[in-house]
JSON list of C-alpha atoms in Angstrom, two decimals:
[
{"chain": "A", "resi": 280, "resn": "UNK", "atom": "CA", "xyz": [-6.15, -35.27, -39.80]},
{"chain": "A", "resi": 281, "resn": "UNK", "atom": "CA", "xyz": [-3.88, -34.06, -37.13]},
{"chain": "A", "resi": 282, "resn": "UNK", "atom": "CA", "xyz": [-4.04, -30.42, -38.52]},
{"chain": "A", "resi": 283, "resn": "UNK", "atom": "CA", "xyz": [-7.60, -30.61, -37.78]},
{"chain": "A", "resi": 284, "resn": "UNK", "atom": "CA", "xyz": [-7.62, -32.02, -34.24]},
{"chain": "A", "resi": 285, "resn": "UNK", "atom": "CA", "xyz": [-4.99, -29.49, -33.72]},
{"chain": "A", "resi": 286, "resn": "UNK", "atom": "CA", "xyz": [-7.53, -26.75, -34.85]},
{"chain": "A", "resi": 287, "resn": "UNK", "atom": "CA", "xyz": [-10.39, -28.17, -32.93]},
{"chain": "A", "resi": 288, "resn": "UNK", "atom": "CA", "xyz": [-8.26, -28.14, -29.34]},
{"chain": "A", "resi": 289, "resn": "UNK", "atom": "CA", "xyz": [-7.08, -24.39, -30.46]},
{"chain": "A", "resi": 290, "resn": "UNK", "atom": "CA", "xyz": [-11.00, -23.94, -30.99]},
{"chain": "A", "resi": 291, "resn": "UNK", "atom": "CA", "xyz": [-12.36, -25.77, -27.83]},
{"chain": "A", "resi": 292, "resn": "UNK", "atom": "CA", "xyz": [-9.36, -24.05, -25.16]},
{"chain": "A", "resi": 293, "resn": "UNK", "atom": "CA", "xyz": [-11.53, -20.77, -25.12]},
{"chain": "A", "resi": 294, "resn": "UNK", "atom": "CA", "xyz": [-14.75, -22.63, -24.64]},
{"chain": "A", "resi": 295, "resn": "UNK", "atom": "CA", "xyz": [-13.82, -24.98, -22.13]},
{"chain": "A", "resi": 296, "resn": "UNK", "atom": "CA", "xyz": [-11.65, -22.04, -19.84]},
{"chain": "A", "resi": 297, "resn": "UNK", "atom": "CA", "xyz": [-14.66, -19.85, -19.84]},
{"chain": "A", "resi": 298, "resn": "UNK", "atom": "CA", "xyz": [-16.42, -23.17, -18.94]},
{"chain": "A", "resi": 299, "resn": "UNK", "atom": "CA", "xyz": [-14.61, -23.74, -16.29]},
{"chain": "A", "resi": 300, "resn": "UNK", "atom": "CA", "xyz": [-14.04, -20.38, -15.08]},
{"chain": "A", "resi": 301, "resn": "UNK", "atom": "CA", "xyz": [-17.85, -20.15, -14.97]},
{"chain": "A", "resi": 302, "resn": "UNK", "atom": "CA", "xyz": [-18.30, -22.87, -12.82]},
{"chain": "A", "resi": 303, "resn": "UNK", "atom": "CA", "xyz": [-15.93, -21.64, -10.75]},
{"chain": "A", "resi": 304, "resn": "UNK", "atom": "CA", "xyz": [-17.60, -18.39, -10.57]},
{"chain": "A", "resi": 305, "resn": "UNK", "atom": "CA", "xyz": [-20.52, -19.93, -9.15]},
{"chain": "A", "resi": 306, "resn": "UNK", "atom": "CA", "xyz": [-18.99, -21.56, -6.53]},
{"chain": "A", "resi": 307, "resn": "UNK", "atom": "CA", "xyz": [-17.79, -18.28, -5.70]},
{"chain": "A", "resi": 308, "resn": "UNK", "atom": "CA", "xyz": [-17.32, -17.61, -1.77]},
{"chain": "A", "resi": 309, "resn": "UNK", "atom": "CA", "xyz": [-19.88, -14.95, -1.15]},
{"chain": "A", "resi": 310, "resn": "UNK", "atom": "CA", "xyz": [-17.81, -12.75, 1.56]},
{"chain": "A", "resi": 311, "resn": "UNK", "atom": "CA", "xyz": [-14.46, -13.27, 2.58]},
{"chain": "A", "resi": 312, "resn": "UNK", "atom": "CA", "xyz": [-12.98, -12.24, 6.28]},
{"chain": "A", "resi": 313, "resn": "UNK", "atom": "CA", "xyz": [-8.82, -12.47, 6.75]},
{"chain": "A", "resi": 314, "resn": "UNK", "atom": "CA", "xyz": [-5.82, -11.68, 8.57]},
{"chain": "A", "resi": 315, "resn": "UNK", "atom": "CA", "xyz": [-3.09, -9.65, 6.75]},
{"chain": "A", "resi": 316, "resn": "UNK", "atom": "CA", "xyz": [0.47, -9.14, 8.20]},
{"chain": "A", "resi": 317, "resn": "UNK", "atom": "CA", "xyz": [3.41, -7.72, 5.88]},
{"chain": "A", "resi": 318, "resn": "UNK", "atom": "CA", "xyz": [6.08, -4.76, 5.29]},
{"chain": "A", "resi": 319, "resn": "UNK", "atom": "CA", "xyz": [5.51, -1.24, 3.70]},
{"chain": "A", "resi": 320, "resn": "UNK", "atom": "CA", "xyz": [7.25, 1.57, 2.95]},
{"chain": "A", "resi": 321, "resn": "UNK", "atom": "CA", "xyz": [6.52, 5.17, 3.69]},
{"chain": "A", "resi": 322, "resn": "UNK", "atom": "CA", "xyz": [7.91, 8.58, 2.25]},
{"chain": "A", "resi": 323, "resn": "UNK", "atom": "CA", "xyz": [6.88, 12.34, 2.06]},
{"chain": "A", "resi": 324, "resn": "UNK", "atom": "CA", "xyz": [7.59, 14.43, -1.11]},
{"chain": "A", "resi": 325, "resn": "UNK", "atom": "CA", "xyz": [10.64, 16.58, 0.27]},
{"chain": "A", "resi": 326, "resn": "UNK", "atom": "CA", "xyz": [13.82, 17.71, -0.74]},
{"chain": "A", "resi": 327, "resn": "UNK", "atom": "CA", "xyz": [16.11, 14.91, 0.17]},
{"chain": "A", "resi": 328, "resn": "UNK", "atom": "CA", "xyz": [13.28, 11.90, 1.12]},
{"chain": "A", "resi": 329, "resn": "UNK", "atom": "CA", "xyz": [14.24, 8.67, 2.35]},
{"chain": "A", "resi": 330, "resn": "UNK", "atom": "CA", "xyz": [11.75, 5.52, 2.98]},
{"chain": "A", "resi": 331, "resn": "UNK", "atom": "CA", "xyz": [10.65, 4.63, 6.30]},
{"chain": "A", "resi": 332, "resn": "UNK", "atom": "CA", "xyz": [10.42, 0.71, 6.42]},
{"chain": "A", "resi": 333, "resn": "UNK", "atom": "CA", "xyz": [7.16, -0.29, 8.52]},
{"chain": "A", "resi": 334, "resn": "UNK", "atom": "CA", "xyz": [4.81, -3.02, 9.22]},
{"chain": "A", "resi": 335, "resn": "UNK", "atom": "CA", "xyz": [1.79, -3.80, 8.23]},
{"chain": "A", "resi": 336, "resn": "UNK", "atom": "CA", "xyz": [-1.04, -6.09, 10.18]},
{"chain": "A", "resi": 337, "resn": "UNK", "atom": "CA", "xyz": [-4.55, -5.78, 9.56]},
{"chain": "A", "resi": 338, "resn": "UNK", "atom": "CA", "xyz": [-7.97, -7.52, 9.36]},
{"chain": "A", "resi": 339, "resn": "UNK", "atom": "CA", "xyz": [-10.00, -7.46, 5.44]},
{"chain": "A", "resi": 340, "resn": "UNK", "atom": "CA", "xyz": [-13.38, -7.84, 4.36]},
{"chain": "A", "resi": 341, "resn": "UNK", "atom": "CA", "xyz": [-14.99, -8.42, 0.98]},
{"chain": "A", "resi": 342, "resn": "UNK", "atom": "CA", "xyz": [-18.07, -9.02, -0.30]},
{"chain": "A", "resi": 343, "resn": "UNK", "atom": "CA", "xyz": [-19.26, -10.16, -3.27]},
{"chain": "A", "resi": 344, "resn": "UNK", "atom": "CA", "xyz": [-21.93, -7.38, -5.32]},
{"chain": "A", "resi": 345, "resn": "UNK", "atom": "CA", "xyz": [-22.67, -8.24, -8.86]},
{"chain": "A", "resi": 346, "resn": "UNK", "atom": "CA", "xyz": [-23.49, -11.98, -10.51]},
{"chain": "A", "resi": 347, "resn": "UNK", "atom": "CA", "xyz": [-19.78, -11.31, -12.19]},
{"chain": "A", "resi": 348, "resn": "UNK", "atom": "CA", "xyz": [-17.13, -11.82, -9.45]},
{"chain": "A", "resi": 349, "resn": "UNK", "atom": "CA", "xyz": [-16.76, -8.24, -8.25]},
{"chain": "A", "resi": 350, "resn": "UNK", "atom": "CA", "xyz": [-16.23, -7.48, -4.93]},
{"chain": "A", "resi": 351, "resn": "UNK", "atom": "CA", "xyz": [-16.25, -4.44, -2.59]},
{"chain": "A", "resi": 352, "resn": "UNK", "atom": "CA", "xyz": [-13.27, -4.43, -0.38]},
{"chain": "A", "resi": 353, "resn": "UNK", "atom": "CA", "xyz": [-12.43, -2.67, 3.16]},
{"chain": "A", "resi": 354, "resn": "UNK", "atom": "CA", "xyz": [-11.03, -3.69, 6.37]},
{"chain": "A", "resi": 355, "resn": "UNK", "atom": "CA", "xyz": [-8.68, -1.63, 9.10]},
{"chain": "A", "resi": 356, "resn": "UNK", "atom": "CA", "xyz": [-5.27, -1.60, 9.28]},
{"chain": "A", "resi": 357, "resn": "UNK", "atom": "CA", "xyz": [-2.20, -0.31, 10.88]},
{"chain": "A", "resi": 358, "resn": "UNK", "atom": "CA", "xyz": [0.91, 1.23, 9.19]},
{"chain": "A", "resi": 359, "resn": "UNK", "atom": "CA", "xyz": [3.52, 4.18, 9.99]},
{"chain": "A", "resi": 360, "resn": "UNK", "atom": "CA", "xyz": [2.71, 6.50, 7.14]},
{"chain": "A", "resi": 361, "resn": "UNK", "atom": "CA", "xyz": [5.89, 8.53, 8.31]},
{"chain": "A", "resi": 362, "resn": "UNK", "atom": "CA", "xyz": [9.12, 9.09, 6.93]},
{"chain": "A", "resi": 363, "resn": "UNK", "atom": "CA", "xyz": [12.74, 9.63, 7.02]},
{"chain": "A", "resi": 364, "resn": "UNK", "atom": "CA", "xyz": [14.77, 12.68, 5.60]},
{"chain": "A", "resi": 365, "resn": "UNK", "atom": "CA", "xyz": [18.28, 13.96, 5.50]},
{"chain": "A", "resi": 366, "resn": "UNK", "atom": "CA", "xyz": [18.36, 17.38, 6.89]},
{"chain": "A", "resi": 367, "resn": "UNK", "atom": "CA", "xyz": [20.79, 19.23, 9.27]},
{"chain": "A", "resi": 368, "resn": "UNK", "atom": "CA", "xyz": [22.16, 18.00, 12.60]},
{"chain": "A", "resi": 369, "resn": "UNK", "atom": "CA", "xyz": [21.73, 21.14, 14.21]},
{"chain": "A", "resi": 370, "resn": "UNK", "atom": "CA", "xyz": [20.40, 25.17, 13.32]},
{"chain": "A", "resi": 371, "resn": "UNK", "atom": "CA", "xyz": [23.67, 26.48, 13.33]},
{"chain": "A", "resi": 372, "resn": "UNK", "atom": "CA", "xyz": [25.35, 24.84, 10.18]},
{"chain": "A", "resi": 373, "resn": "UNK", "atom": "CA", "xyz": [28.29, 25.77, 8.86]},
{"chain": "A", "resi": 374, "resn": "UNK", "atom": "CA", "xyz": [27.84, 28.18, 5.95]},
{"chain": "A", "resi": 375, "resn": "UNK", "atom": "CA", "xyz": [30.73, 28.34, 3.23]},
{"chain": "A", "resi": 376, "resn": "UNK", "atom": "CA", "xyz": [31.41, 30.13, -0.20]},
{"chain": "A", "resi": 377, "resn": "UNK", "atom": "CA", "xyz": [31.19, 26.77, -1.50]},
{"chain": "A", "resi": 378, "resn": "UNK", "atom": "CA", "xyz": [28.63, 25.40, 0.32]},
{"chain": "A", "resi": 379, "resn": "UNK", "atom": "CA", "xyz": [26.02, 28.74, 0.94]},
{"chain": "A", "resi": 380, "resn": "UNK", "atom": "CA", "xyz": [23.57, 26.10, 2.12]},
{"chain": "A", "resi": 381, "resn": "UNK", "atom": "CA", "xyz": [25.18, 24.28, 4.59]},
{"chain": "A", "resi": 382, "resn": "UNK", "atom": "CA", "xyz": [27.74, 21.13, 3.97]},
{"chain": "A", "resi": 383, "resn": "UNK", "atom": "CA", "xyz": [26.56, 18.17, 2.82]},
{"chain": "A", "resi": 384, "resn": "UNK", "atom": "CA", "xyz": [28.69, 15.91, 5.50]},
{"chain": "A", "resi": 385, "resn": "UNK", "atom": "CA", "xyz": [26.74, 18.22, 8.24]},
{"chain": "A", "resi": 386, "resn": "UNK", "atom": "CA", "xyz": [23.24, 16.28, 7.15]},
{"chain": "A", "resi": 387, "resn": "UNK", "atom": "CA", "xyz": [22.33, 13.33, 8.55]},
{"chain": "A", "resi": 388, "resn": "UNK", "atom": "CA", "xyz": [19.07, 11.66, 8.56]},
{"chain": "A", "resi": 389, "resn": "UNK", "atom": "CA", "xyz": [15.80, 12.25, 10.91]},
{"chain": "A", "resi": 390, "resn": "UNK", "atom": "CA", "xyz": [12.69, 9.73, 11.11]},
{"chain": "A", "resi": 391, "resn": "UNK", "atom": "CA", "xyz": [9.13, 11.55, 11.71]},
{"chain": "A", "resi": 392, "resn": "UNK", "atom": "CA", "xyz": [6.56, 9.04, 12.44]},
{"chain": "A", "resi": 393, "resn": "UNK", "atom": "CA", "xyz": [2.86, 9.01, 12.27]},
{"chain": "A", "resi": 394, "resn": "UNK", "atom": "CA", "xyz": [1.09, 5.38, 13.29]},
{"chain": "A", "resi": 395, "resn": "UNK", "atom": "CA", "xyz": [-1.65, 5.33, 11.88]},
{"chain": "A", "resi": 396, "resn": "UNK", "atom": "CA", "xyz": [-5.42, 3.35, 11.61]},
{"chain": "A", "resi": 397, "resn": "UNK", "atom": "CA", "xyz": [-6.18, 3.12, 7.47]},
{"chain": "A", "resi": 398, "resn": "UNK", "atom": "CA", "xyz": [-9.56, 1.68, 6.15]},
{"chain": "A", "resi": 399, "resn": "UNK", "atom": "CA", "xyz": [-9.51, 1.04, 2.30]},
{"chain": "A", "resi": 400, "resn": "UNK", "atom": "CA", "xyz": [-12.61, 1.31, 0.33]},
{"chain": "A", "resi": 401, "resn": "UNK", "atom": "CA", "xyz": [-12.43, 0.20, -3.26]},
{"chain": "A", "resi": 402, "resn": "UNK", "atom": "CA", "xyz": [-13.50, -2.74, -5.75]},
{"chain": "A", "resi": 403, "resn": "UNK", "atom": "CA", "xyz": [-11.60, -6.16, -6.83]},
{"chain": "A", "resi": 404, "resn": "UNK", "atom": "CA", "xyz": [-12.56, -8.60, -9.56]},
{"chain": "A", "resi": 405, "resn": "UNK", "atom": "CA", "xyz": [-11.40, -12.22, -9.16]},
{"chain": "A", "resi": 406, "resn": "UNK", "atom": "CA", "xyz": [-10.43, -13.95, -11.98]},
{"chain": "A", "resi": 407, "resn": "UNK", "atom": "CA", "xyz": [-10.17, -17.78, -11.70]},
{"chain": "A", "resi": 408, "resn": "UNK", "atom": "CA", "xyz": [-7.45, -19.31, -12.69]},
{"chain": "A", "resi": 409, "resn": "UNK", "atom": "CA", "xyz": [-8.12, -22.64, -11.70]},
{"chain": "A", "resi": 410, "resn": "UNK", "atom": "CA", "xyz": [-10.86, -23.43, -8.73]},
{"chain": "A", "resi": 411, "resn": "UNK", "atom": "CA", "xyz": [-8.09, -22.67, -5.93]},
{"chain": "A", "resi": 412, "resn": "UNK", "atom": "CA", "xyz": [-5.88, -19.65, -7.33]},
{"chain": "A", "resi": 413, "resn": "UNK", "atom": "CA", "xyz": [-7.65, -16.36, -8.32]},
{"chain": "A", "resi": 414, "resn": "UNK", "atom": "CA", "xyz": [-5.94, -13.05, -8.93]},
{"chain": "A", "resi": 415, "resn": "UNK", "atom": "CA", "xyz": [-7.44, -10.29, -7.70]},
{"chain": "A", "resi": 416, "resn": "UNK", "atom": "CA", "xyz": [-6.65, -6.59, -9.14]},
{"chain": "A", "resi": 417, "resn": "UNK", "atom": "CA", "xyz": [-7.94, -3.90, -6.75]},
{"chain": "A", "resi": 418, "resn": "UNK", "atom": "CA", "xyz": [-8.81, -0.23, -6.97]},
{"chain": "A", "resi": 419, "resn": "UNK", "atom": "CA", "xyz": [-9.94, 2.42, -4.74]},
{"chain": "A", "resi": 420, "resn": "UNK", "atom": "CA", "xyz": [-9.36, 5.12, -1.90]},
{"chain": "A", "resi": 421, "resn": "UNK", "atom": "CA", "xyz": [-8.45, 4.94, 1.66]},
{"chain": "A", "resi": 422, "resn": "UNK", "atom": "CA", "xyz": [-8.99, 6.98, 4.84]},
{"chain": "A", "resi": 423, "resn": "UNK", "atom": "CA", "xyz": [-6.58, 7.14, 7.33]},
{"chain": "A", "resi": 424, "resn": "UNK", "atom": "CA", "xyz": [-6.08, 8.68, 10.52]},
{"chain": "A", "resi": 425, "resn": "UNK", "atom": "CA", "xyz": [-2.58, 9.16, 11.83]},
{"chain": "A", "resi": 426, "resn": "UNK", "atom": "CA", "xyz": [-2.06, 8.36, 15.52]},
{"chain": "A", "resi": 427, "resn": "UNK", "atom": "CA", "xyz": [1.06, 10.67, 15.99]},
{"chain": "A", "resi": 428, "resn": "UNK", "atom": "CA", "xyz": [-0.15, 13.64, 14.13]},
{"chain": "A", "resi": 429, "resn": "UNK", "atom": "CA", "xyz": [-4.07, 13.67, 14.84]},
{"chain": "A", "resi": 430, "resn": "UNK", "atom": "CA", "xyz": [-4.15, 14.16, 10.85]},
{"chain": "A", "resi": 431, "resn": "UNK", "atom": "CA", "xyz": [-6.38, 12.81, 8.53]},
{"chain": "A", "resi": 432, "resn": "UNK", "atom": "CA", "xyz": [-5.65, 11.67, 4.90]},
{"chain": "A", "resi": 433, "resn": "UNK", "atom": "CA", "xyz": [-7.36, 10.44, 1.76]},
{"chain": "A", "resi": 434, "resn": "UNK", "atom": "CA", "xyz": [-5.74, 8.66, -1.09]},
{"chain": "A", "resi": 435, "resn": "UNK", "atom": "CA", "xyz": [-5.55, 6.69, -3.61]},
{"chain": "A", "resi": 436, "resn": "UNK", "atom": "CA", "xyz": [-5.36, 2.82, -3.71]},
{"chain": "A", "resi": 437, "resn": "UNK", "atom": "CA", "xyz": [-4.09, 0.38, -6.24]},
{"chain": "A", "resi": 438, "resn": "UNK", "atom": "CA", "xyz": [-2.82, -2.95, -6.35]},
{"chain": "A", "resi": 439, "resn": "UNK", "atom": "CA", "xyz": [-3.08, -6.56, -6.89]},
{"chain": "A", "resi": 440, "resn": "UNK", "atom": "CA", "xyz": [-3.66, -9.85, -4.94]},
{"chain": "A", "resi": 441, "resn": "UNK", "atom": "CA", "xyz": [-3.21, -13.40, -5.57]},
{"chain": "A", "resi": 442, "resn": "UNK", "atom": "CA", "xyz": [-5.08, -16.16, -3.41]},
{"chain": "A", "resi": 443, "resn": "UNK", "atom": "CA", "xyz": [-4.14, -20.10, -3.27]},
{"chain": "A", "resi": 444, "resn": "UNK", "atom": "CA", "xyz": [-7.13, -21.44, -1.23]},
{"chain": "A", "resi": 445, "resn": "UNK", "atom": "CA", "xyz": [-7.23, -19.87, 1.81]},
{"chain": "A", "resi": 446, "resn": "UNK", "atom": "CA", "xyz": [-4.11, -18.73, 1.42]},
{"chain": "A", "resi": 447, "resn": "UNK", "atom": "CA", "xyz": [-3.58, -15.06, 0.40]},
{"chain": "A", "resi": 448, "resn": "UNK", "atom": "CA", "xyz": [-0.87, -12.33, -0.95]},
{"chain": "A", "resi": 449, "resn": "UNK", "atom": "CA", "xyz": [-1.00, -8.74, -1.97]},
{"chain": "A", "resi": 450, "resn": "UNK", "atom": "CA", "xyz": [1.13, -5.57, -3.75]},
{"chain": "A", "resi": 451, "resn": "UNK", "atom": "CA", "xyz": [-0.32, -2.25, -4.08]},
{"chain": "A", "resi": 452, "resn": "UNK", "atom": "CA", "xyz": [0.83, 1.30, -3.29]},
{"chain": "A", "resi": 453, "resn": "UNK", "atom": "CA", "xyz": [-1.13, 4.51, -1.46]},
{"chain": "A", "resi": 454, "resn": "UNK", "atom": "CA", "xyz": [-0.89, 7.77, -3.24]},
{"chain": "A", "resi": 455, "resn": "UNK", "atom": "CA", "xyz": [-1.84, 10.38, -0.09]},
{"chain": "A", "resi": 456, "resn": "UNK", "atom": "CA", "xyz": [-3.72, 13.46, -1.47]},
{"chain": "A", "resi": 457, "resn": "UNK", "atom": "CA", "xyz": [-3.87, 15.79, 1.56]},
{"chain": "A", "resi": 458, "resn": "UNK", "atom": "CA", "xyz": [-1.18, 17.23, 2.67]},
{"chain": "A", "resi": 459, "resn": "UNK", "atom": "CA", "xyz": [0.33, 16.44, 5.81]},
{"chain": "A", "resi": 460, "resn": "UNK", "atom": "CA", "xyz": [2.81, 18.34, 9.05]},
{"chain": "A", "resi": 461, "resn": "UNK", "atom": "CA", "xyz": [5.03, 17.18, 11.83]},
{"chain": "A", "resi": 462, "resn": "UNK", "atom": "CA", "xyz": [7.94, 17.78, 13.31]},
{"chain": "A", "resi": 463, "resn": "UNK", "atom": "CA", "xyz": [11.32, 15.99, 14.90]},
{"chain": "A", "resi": 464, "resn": "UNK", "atom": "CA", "xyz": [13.02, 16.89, 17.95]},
{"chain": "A", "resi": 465, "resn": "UNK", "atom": "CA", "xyz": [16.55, 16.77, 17.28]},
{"chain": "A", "resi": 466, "resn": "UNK", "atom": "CA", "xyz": [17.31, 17.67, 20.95]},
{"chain": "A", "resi": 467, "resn": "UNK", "atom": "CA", "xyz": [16.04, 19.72, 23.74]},
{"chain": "A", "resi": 468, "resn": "UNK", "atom": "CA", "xyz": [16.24, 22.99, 21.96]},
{"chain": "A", "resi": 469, "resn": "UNK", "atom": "CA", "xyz": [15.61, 22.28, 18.17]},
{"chain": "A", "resi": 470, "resn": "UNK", "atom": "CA", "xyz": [12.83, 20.58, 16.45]},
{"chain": "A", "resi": 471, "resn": "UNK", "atom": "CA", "xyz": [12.40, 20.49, 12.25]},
{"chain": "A", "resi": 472, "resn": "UNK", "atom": "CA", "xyz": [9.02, 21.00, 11.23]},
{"chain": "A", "resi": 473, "resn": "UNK", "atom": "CA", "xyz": [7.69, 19.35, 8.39]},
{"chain": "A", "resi": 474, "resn": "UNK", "atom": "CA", "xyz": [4.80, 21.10, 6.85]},
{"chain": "A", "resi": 475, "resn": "UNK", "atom": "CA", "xyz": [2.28, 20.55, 3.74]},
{"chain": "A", "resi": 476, "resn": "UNK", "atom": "CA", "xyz": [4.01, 17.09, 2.19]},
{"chain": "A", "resi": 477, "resn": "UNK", "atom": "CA", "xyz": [2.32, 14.89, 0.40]},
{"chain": "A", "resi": 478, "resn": "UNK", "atom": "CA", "xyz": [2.67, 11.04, 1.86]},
{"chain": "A", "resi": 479, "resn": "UNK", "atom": "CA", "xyz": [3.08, 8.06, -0.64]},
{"chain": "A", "resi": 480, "resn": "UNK", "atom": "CA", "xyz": [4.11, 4.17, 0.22]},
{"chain": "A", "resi": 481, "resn": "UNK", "atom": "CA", "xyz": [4.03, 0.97, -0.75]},
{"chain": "A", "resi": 482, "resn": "UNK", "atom": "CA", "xyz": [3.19, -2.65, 0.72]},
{"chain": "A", "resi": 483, "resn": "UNK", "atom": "CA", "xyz": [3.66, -6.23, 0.73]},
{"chain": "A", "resi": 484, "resn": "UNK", "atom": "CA", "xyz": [1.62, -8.62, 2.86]},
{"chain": "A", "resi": 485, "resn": "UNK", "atom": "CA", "xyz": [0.09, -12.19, 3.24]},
{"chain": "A", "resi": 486, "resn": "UNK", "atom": "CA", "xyz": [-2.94, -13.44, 4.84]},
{"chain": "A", "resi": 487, "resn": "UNK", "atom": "CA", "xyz": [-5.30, -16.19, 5.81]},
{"chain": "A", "resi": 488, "resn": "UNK", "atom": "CA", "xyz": [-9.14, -16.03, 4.73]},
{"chain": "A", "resi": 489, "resn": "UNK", "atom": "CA", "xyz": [-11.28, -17.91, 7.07]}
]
């Protein structure tokens, strides 16, 4: 007897979690309008990269476009898709039999930044966990303009995104797939250019949906 009630709960779990994820499907908010404030990290594909930490504030929108929970997602945002590098301190390194290219101790590291305004564009599906706490994968591209460069980028978006009410967290990375310049002043006569990188970084934020 208990072998059976144990195989008619095992039998009923699927049945009553699609239940209940189907009613709360339908009392799925239609659109959703938030704040979003966090930390990212930026880097460039060069020789000796390092990550730029910046922030990350922004306003999202979503909307819901099929009977299934599936949303399309933008909003605008601003990060420093820059970077920092190690690189020589000045032109004129010293040059050794050992060290043809310069000493390693004669490096030290530069920051290039670009602030710059990104709008995502891409698709999430919420899944209901309960009525309060959906996850929320996310796919897509972006656009961005940097600020500091007057370059423009597309890329690729990925991620995922948990919300508790109104309450709401994210994790995703940007894969940049035009390649981007700049250069740093290292003082009044010497500037490195950076030329035709490719930009990647990373992010971490919360929010409020209202």
């Amino acid at each position: 007897m208990k072998k059976i009630c144990f195989l008619s709960l095992l039998l009923a779990m699927p049945v009553l979690s699609f239940a209940q994820f189907n009613a709360a499907n339908k009392n799925a908010v239609k659109t959703h309008v938030g704040l979003r404030a966090g930390v990212g990290i930026s880097t460039y594909n060069l020789d000796e990269p390092r990550a730029l930490v910046t922030p990350v504030v922004g306003l999202a929108f979503d909307y819901k476009i099929a009977s299934i929970p599936l949303y399309f997602d933008s909003g605008v945002y601003y990060m420093d898709l820059g970077t920092k590098f190690k690189d020589f301190k000045h032109p004129y390194h010293m040059v050794s039999i050992q060290y043809p290219n310069g000493r390693p101790e004669d490096k030290i590291t530069h920051t290039l930044h670009n602030h710059s305004l990104m709008i995502p564009v891409g698709l999430s599906y919420h899944l209901y966990l309960t009525n309060n706490m959906v996850l929320q994968p996310f796919s897509g591209i972006y656009l961005s303009y940097g600020i500091t460069n007057e370059k423009i980028d597309v890329g690729l978006r990925e991620g995922v995104g948990m919300s508790f009410g109104k309450f709401y967290t994210n994790i995703g990375i940007n894969l940049g797939l035009i390649k981007q310049t700049g250069k740093v002043e290292v003082d009044y006569n010497y500037e490195i250019a950076v030329e035709k990188c490719l930009q990647s970084s990373a992010f971490l934020s919360i929010g409020y949906n209202f």
